[in-house]
Short mmCIF file of C-alpha atoms and ligand atoms in Angstrom, two decimals:
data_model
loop_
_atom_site.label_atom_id
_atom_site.label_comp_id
_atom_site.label_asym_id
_atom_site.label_seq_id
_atom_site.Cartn_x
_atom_site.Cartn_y
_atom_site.Cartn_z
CA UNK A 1 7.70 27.31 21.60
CA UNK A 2 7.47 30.64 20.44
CA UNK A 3 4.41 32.22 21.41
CA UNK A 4 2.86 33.90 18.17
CA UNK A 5 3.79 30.48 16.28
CA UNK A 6 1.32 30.28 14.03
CA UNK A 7 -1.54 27.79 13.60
CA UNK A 8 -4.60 25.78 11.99
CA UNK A 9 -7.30 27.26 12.43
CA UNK A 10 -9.52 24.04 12.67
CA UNK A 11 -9.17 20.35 12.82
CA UNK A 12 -11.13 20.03 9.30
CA UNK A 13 -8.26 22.47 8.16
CA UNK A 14 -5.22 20.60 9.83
CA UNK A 15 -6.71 17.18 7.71
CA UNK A 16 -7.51 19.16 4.58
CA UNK A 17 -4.37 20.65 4.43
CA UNK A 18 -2.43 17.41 5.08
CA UNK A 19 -4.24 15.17 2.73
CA UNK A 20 -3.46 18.52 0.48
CA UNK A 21 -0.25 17.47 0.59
CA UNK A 22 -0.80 13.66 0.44
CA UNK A 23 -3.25 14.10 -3.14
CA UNK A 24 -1.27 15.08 -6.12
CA UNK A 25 -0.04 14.48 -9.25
CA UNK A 26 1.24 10.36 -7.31
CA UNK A 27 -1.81 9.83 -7.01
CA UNK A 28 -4.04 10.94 -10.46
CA UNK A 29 -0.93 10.28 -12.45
CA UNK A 30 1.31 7.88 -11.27
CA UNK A 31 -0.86 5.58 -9.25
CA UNK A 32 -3.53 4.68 -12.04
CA UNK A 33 -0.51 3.73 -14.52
CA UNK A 34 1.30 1.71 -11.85
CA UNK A 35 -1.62 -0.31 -11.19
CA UNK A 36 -2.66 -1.01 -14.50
CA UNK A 37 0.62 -2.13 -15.75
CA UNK A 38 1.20 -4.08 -12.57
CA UNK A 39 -1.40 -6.49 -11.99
CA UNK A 40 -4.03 -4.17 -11.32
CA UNK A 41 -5.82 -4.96 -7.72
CA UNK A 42 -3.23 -7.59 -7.26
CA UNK A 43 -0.84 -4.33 -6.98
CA UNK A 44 -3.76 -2.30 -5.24
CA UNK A 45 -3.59 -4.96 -2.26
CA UNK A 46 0.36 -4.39 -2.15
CA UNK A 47 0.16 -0.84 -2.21
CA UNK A 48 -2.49 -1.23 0.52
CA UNK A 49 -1.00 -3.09 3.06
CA UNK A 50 2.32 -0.64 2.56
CA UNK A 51 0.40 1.96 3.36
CA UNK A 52 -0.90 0.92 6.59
CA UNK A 53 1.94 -0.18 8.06
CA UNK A 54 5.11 1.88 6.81
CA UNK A 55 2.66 4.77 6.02
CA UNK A 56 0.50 5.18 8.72
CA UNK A 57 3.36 4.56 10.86
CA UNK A 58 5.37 7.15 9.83
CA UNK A 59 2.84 9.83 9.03
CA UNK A 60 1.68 9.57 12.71
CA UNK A 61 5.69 9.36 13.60
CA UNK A 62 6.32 12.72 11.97
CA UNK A 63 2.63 14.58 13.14
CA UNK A 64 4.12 13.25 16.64
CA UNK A 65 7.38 14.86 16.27
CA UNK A 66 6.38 18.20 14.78
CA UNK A 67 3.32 18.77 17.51
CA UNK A 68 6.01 18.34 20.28
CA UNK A 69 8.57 20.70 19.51
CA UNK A 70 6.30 23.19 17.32
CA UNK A 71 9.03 23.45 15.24
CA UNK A 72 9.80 22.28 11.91
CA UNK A 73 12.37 19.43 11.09
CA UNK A 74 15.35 20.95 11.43
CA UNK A 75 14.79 22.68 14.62
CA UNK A 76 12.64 19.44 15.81
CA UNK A 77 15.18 17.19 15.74
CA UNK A 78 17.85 19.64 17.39
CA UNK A 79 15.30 19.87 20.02
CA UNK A 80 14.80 16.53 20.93
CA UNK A 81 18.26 15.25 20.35
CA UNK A 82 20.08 18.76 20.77
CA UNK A 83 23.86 18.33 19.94
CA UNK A 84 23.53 15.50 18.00
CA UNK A 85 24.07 14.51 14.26
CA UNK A 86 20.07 14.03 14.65
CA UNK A 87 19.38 17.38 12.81
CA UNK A 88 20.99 16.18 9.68
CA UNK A 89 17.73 14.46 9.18
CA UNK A 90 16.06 17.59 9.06
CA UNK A 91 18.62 19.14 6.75
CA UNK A 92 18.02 15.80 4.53
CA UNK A 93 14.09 17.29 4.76
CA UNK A 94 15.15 20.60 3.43
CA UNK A 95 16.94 19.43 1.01
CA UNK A 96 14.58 17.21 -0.25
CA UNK A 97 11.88 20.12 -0.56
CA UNK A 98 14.62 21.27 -3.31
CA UNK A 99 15.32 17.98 -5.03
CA UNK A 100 11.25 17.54 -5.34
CA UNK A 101 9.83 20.84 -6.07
CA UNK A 102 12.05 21.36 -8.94
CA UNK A 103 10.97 18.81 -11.04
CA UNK A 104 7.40 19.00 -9.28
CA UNK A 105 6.87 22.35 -10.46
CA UNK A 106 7.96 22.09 -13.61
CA UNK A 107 5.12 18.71 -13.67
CA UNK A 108 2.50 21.77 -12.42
CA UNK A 109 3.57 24.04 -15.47
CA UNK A 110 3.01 21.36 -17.99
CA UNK A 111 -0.68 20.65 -16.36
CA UNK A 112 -1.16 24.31 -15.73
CA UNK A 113 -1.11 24.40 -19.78
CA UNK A 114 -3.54 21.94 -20.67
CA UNK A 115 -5.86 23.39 -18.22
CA UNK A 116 -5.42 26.34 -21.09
CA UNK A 117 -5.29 24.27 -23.69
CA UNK A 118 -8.49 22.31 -22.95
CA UNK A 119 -10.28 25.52 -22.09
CA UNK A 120 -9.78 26.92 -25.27
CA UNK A 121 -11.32 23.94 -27.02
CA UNK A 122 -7.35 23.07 -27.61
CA UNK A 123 -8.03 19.40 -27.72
CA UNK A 124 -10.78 19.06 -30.30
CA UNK A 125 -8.67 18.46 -33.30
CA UNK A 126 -6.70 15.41 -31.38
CA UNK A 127 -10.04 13.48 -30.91
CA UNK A 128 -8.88 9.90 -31.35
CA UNK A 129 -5.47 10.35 -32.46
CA UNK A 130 -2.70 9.96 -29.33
CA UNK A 131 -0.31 10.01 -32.20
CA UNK A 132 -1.05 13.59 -32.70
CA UNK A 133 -1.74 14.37 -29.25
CA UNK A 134 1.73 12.82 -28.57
CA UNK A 135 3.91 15.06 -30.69
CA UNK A 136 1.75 17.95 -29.77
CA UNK A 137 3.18 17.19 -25.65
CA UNK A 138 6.64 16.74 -26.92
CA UNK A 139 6.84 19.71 -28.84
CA UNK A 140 5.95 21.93 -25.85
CA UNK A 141 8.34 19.58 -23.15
CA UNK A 142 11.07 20.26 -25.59
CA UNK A 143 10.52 23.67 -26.19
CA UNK A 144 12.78 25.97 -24.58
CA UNK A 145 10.92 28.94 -23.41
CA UNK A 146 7.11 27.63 -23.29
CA UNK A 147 6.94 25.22 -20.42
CA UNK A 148 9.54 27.61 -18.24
CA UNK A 149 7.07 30.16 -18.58
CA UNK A 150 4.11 27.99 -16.85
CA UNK A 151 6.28 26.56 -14.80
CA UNK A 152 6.99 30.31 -13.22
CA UNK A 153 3.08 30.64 -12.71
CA UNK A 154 2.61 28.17 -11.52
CA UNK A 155 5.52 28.48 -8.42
CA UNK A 156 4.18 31.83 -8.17
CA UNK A 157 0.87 30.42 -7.46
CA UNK A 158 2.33 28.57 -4.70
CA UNK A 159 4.43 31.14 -3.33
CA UNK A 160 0.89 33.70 -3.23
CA UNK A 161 -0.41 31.07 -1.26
CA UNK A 162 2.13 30.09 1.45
CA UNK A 163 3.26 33.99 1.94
CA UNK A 164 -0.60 34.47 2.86
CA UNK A 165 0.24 32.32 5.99
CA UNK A 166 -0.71 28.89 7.35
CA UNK A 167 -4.06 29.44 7.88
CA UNK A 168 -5.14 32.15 5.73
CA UNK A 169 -3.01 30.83 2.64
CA UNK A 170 -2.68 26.99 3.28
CA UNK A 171 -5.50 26.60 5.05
CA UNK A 172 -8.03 28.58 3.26
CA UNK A 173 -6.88 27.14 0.04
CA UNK A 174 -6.73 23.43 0.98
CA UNK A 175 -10.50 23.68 2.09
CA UNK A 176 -11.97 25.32 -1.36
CA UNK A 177 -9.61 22.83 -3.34
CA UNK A 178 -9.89 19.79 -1.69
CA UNK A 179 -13.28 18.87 -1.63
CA UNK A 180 -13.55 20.45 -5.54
CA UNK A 181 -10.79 17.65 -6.05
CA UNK A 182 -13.19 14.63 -4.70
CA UNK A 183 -16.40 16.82 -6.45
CA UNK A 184 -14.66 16.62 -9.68
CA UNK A 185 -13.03 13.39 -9.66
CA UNK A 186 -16.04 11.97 -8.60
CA UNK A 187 -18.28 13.26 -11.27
CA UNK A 188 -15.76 12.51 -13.92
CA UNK A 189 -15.74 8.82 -12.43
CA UNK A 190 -19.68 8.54 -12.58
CA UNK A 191 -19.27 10.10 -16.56
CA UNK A 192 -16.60 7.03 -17.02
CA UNK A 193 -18.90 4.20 -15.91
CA UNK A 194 -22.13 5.10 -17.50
CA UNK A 195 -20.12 4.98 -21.02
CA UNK A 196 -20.56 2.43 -22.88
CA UNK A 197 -17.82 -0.19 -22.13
CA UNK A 198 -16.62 2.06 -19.26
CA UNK A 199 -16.96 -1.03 -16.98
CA UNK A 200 -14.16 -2.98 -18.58
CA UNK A 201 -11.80 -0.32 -17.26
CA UNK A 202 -13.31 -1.60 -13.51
CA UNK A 203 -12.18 -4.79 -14.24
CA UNK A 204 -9.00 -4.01 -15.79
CA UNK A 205 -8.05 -1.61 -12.75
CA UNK A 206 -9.70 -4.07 -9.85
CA UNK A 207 -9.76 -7.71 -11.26
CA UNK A 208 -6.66 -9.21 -9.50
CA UNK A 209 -3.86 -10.65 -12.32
CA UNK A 210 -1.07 -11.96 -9.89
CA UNK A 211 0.78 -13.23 -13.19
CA UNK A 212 1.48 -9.25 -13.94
CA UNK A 213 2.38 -8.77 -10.48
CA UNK A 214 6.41 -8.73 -10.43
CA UNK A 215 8.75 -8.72 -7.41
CA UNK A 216 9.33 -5.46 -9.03
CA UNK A 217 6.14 -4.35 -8.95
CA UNK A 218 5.76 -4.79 -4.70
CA UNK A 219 9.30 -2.64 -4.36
CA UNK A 220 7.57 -0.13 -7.08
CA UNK A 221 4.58 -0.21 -4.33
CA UNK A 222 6.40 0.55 -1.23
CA UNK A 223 8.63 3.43 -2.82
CA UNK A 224 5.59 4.86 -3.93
CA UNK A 225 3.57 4.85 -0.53
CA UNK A 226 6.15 7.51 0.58
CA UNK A 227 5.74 9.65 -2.33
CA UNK A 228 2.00 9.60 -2.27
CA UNK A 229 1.86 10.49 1.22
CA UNK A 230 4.42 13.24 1.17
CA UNK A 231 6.47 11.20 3.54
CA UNK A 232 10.43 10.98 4.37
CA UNK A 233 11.32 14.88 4.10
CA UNK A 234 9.20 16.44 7.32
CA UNK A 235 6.12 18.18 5.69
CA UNK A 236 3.91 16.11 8.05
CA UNK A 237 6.25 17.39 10.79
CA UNK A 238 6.26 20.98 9.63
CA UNK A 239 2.67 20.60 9.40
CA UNK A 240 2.09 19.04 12.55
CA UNK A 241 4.02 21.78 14.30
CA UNK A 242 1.03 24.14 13.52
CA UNK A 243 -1.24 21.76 15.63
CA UNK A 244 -2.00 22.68 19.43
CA UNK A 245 -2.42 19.93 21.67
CA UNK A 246 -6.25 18.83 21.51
CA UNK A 247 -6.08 16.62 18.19
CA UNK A 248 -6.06 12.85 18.25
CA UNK A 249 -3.03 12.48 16.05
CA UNK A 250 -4.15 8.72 14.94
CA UNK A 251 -7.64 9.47 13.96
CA UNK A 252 -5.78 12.58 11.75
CA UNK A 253 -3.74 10.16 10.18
CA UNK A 254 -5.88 7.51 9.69
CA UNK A 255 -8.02 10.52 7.78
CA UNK A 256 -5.38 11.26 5.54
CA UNK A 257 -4.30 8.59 4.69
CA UNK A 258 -7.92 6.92 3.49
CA UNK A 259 -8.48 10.11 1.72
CA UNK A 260 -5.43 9.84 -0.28
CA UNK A 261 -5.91 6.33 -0.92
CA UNK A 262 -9.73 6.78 -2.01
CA UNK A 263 -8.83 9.89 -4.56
CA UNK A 264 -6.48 7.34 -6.09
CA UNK A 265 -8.85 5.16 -6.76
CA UNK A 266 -11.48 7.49 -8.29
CA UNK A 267 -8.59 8.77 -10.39
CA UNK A 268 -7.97 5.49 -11.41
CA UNK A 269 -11.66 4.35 -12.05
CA UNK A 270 -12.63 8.16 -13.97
CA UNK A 271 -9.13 7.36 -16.05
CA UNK A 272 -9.99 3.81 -16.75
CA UNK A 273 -13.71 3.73 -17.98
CA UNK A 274 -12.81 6.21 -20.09
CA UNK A 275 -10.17 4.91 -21.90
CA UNK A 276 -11.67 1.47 -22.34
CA UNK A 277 -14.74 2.77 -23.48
CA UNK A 278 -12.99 4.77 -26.44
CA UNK A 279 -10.72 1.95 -26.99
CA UNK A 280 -7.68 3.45 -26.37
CA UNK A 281 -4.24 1.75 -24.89
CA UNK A 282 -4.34 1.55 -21.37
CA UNK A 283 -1.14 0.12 -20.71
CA UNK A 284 0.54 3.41 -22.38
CA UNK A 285 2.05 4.20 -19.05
CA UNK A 286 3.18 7.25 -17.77
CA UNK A 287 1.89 9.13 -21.30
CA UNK A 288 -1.70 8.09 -20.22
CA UNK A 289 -2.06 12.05 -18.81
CA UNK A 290 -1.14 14.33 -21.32
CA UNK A 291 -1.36 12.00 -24.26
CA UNK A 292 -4.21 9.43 -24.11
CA UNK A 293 -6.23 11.50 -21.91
CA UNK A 294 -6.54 14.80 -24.19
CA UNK A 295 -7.42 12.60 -26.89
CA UNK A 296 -9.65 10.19 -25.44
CA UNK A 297 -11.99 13.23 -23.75
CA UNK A 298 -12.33 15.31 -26.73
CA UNK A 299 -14.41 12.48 -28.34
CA UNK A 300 -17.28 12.56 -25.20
CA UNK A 301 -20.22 14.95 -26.46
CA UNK A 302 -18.81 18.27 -24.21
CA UNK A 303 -15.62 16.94 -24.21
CA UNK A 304 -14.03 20.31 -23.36
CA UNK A 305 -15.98 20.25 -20.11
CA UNK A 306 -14.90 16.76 -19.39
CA UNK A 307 -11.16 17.86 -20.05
CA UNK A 308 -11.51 21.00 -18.57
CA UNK A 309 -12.64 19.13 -15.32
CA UNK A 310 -9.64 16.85 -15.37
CA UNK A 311 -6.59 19.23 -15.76
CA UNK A 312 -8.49 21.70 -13.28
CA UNK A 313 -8.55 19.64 -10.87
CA UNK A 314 -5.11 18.06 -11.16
CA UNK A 315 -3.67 21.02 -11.63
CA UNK A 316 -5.51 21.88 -7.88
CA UNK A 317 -3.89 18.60 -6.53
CA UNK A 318 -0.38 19.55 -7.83
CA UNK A 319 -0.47 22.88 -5.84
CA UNK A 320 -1.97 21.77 -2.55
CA UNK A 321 1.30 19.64 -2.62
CA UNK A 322 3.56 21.90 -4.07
CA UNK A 323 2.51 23.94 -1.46
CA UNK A 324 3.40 21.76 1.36
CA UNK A 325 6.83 20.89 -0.09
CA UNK A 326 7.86 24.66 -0.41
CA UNK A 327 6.05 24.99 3.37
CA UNK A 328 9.18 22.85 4.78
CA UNK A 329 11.94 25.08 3.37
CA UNK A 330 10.01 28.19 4.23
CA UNK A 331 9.10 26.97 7.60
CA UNK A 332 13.13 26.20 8.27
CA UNK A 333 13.95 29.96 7.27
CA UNK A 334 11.21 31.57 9.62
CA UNK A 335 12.19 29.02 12.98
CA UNK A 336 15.74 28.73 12.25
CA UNK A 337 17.02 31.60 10.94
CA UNK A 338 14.17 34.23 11.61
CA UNK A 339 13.22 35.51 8.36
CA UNK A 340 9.83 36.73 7.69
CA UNK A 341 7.68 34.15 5.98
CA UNK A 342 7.14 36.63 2.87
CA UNK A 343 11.29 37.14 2.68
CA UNK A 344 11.47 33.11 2.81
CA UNK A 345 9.09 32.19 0.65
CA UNK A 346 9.70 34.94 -2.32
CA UNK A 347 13.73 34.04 -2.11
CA UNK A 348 13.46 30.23 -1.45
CA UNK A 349 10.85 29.61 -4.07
CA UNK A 350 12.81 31.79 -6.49
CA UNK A 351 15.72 29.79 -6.18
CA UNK A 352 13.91 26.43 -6.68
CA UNK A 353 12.44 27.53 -10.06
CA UNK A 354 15.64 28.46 -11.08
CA UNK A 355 16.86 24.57 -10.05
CA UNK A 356 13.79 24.14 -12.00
CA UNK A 357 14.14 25.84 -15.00
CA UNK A 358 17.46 23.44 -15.39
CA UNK A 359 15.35 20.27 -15.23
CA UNK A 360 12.31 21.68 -17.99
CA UNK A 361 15.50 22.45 -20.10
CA UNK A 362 16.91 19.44 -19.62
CA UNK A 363 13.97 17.81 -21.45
CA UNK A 364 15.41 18.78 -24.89
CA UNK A 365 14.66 22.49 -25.40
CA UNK A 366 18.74 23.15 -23.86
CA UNK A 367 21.10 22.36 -21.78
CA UNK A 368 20.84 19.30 -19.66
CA UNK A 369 23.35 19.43 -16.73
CA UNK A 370 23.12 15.80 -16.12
CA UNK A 371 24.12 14.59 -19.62
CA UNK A 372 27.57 12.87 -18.26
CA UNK A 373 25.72 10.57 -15.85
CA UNK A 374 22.98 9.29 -19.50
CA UNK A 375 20.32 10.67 -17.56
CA UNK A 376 17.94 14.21 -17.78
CA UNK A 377 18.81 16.27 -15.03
CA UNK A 378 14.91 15.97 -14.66
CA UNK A 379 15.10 12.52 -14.31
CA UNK A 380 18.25 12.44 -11.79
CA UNK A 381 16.04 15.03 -9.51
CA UNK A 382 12.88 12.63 -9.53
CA UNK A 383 14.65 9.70 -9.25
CA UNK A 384 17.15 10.81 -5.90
CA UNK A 385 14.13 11.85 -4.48
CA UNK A 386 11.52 9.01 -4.73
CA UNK A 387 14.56 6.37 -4.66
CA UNK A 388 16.46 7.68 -2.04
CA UNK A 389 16.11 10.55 -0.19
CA UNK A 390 12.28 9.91 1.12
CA UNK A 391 12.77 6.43 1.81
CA UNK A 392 15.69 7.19 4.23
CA UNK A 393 14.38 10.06 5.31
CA UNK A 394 11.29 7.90 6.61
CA UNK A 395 13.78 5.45 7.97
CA UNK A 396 15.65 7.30 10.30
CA UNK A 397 12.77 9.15 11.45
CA UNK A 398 11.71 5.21 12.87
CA UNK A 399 14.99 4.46 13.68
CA UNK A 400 14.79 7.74 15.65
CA UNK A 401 11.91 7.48 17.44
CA UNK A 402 13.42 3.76 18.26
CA UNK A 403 16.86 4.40 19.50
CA UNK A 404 17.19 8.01 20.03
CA UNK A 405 13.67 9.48 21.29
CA UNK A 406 12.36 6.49 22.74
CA UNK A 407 9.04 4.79 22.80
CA UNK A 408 8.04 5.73 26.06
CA UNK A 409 8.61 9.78 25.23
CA UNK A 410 6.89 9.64 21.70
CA UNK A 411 4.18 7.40 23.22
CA UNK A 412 3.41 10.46 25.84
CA UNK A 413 3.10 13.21 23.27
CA UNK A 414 0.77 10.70 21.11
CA UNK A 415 -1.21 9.94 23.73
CA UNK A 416 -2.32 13.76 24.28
CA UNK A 417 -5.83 14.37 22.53
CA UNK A 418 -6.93 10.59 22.43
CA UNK A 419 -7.31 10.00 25.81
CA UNK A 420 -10.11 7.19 24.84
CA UNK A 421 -8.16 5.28 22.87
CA UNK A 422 -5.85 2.57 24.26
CA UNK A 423 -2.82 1.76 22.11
CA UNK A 424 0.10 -0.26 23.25
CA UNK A 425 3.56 0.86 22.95
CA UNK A 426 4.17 -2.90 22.06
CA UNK A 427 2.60 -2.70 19.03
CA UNK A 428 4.02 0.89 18.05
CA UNK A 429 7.33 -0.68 18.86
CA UNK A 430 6.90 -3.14 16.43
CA UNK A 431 5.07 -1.02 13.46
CA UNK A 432 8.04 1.04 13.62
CA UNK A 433 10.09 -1.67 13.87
CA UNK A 434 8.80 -3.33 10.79
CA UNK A 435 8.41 -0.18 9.21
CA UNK A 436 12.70 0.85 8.99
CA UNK A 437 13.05 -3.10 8.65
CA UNK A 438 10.99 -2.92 5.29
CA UNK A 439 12.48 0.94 4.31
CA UNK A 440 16.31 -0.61 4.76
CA UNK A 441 15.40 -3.77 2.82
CA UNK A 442 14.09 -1.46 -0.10
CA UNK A 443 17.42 0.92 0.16
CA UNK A 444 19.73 -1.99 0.27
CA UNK A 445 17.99 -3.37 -2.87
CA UNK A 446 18.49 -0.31 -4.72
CA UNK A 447 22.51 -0.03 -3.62
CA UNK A 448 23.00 -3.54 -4.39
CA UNK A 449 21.09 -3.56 -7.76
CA UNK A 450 23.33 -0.16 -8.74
CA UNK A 451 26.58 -1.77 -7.79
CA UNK A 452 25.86 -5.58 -8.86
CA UNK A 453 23.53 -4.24 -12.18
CA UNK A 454 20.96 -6.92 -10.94
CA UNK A 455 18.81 -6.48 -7.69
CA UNK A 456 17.99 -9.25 -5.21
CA UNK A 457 14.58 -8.94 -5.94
CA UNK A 458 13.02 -7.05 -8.31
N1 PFF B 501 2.29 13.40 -2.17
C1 PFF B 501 2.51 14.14 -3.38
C2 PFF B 501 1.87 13.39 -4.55
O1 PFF B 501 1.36 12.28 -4.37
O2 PFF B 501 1.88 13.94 -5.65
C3 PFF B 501 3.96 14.41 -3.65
C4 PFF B 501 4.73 14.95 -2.48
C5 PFF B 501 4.29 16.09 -1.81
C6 PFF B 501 5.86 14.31 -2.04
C7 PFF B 501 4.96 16.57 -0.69
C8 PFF B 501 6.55 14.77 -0.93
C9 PFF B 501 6.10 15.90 -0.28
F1 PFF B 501 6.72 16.34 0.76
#
């Protein structure tokens, strides 16, 4: 361990800073849609019980992992496993921080606009028309130079924060944003239900309908506990490898994980009430954002507060985890290679926007790489990443800890800091066992619906 590696400066930081990660746009955006077009708590109680067991699991797995070595995932599994293929796991980590922030930034420039937008009073003229408020998102998306141009702020953003250091950039920032994020959210919430109506979004988001709940919709529910926990690519490991060794790594977990699980459900509750009690279509699916939502808010009484709220704060939860994605790539440059964090983070996260600029242009305002495969190179980056880089990524970190580590190693390092807590390495044995079990199931589903056009389940 190198001796000036940095680290948190508290144990409120370390857990603010993960759950940074953990809360973003997966869990304001993509969560409430999910649920409400699949069966609504009936999905909830799916997505639930894949979070405690392959999540918690595996966050815990990779906080283990990065606290021992101090390194982060590329130099953490050479270290444990040195001269093995092991560290191609890490590379898979790396790479993923590419795949993800490219797309993920250009996501943060389009919210990074309507937080302008809805400032400015922008949304007033689309009260109660999400026709309007429709074209008005396409015409930017497919605009060439527009959303490139927020989608540079807004990686600059990021890269001001991380080249200010782990604990007086990511740290610092993750404890003024995060609890603004549960302030906000929870105030819009509160707005939602006292509406008029507001309630019926409750029910629609919590009442259980197991006829709308698919065998699609339970694989839909595991891929997306590894996404909304920023799981499968090492940024729990790289940010576990800034702990020293006095934190109880379950009790962290367990932290993050029920605060990224709670903010989904206020998102999902503040979205919900709102839309029901203007009437507007709350099965509209991934357009519910930046096309039901800009409409539906600019017909409260201070509606550009409400919206104002809304996009801040997302746009908040989009760089705590942009952050922590660019964090891994960085992190690789300064142990493996020994660049200076500013030389890593200025070069690395300039070469990502560039991947970046590629996917916003592949919306429709130019060129879209992908075009021979029928897909937008935007698309292809989002779906490699959620489909099939995290999920294996997650899996051999198990199957690591399983075959290669061993139990009896990773159970001594987790032990350290929660000396009062008795856990059996029987029962970690079998999470993790059931954990890859459930993670190869998924993958082979995917393969076997993409070579057979029809999946086993699903
Ligand atoms: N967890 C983030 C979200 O829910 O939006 C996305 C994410 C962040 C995925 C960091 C992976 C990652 F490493």
């Amino acid at each position: 361990m190198s001796q000036n590696r940095e680290q948190w400066g508290s144990k409120l930081g370390f857990i603010l800073a993960a759950s940074g990660s953990a809360v973003g746009i997966g869990n304001i955006w993509k969560y409430p849609h999910m649920a409400g077009q699949n069966g609504g708590a009936a999905f909830t109680l799916v997505y639930l019980a894949c979070i405690l067991v392959v999540g918690l699991s595996i966050v815990i797995a990779e906080f283990v992992i990065g606290r021992k070595t101090q390194l982060s995932p590329v130099g953490a599994f050479e270290q444990l496993a040195p001269s093995t293929n092991w560290k191609w796991v890490g590379f898979l980590g790396v790479a993923s921080a590419f795949v993800i922030l490219s797309f993920y930034g250009v996501v943060g420039g389009w919210v990074l606009k309507y937080v302008i937008v809805s400032i400015t009073g922008g949304f007033n003229e689309l009260a109660g028309d999400p026709d309007a408020a429709g074209k008005v998102f396409n015409t930017f998306i497919t605009d060439t130079w527009s959303p490139i141009i927020y989608q540079v702020f807004f990686m600059a953003f990021c890269v001001w924060v991380i080249v200010n250091g782990v604990k007086g950039g990511i740290e610092k920032w993750s404890k003024i944003m995060m609890p603004l994020i549960v302030v906000l959210l929870a105030v819009l919430a509160v707005r939602g239900m006292t509406l008029p109506g507001g309630m019926k979004g409750i029910s629609f988001l919590f009442n259980p309908r197991f006829e709308d709940l698919t065998a699609n919709s339970i694989v839909l529910a595991l891929g997306h506990s590894f996404f909304t926990v920023s799981l499968g690519m090492g940024t729990m490991i790289t940010y576990g490898s800034y702990l020293n060794r006095k934190q109880n790594l379950l009790n962290s977990a367990v932290w993050v994980i029920a605060l990224d699980t709670a903010i989904a459900m206020l998102a999902g509750i503040a979205i919900f009430t709102t839309v029901f009690a203007l009437g507007a279509n709350p099965a509209e699916g991934p357009g519910l954002i930046f096309v039901v939502l800009p409409s539906v808010f600019s017909q409260l009484a201070g509606g550009t507060l409400w919206g104002t709220m809304f996009f801040v704060l997302l746009f908040m939860a989009a760089l705590t985890s942009a952050i922590s994605i660019l964090e891994v790539v960085t992190a690789y440059f300064i142990d493996q290679k020994g660049w200076s964090r500013k030389k890593a983070t200025i070069q690395f996260g300039a070469v990502i926007t560039v991947v970046g600029v590629f996917c916003s242009l592949s919306m429709g305002g130019g060129v879209n790489i992908t075009e021979f495969l029928g897909m937008t190179f935007f698309d292809v980056m989002d779906y490699l990443s959620a489909k099939y880089m995290l999920p294996i990524g997650g899996m051999l970190t198990a199957i690591f800890i399983l075959r290669k580590w061993g139990i009896p190693n990773f159970m001594a390092e987790l032990k350290i800091g929660m000396e009062d807590t008795n856990i059996s390495s029987g029962l970690v044995q079998i999470v993790l066992t059931i954990a890859a079990a459930v993670v190869a199931f998924i993958i082979f589903n995917e393969v076997y619906a993409e070579i057979f056009g029809k999946a086993l389940i699903g």
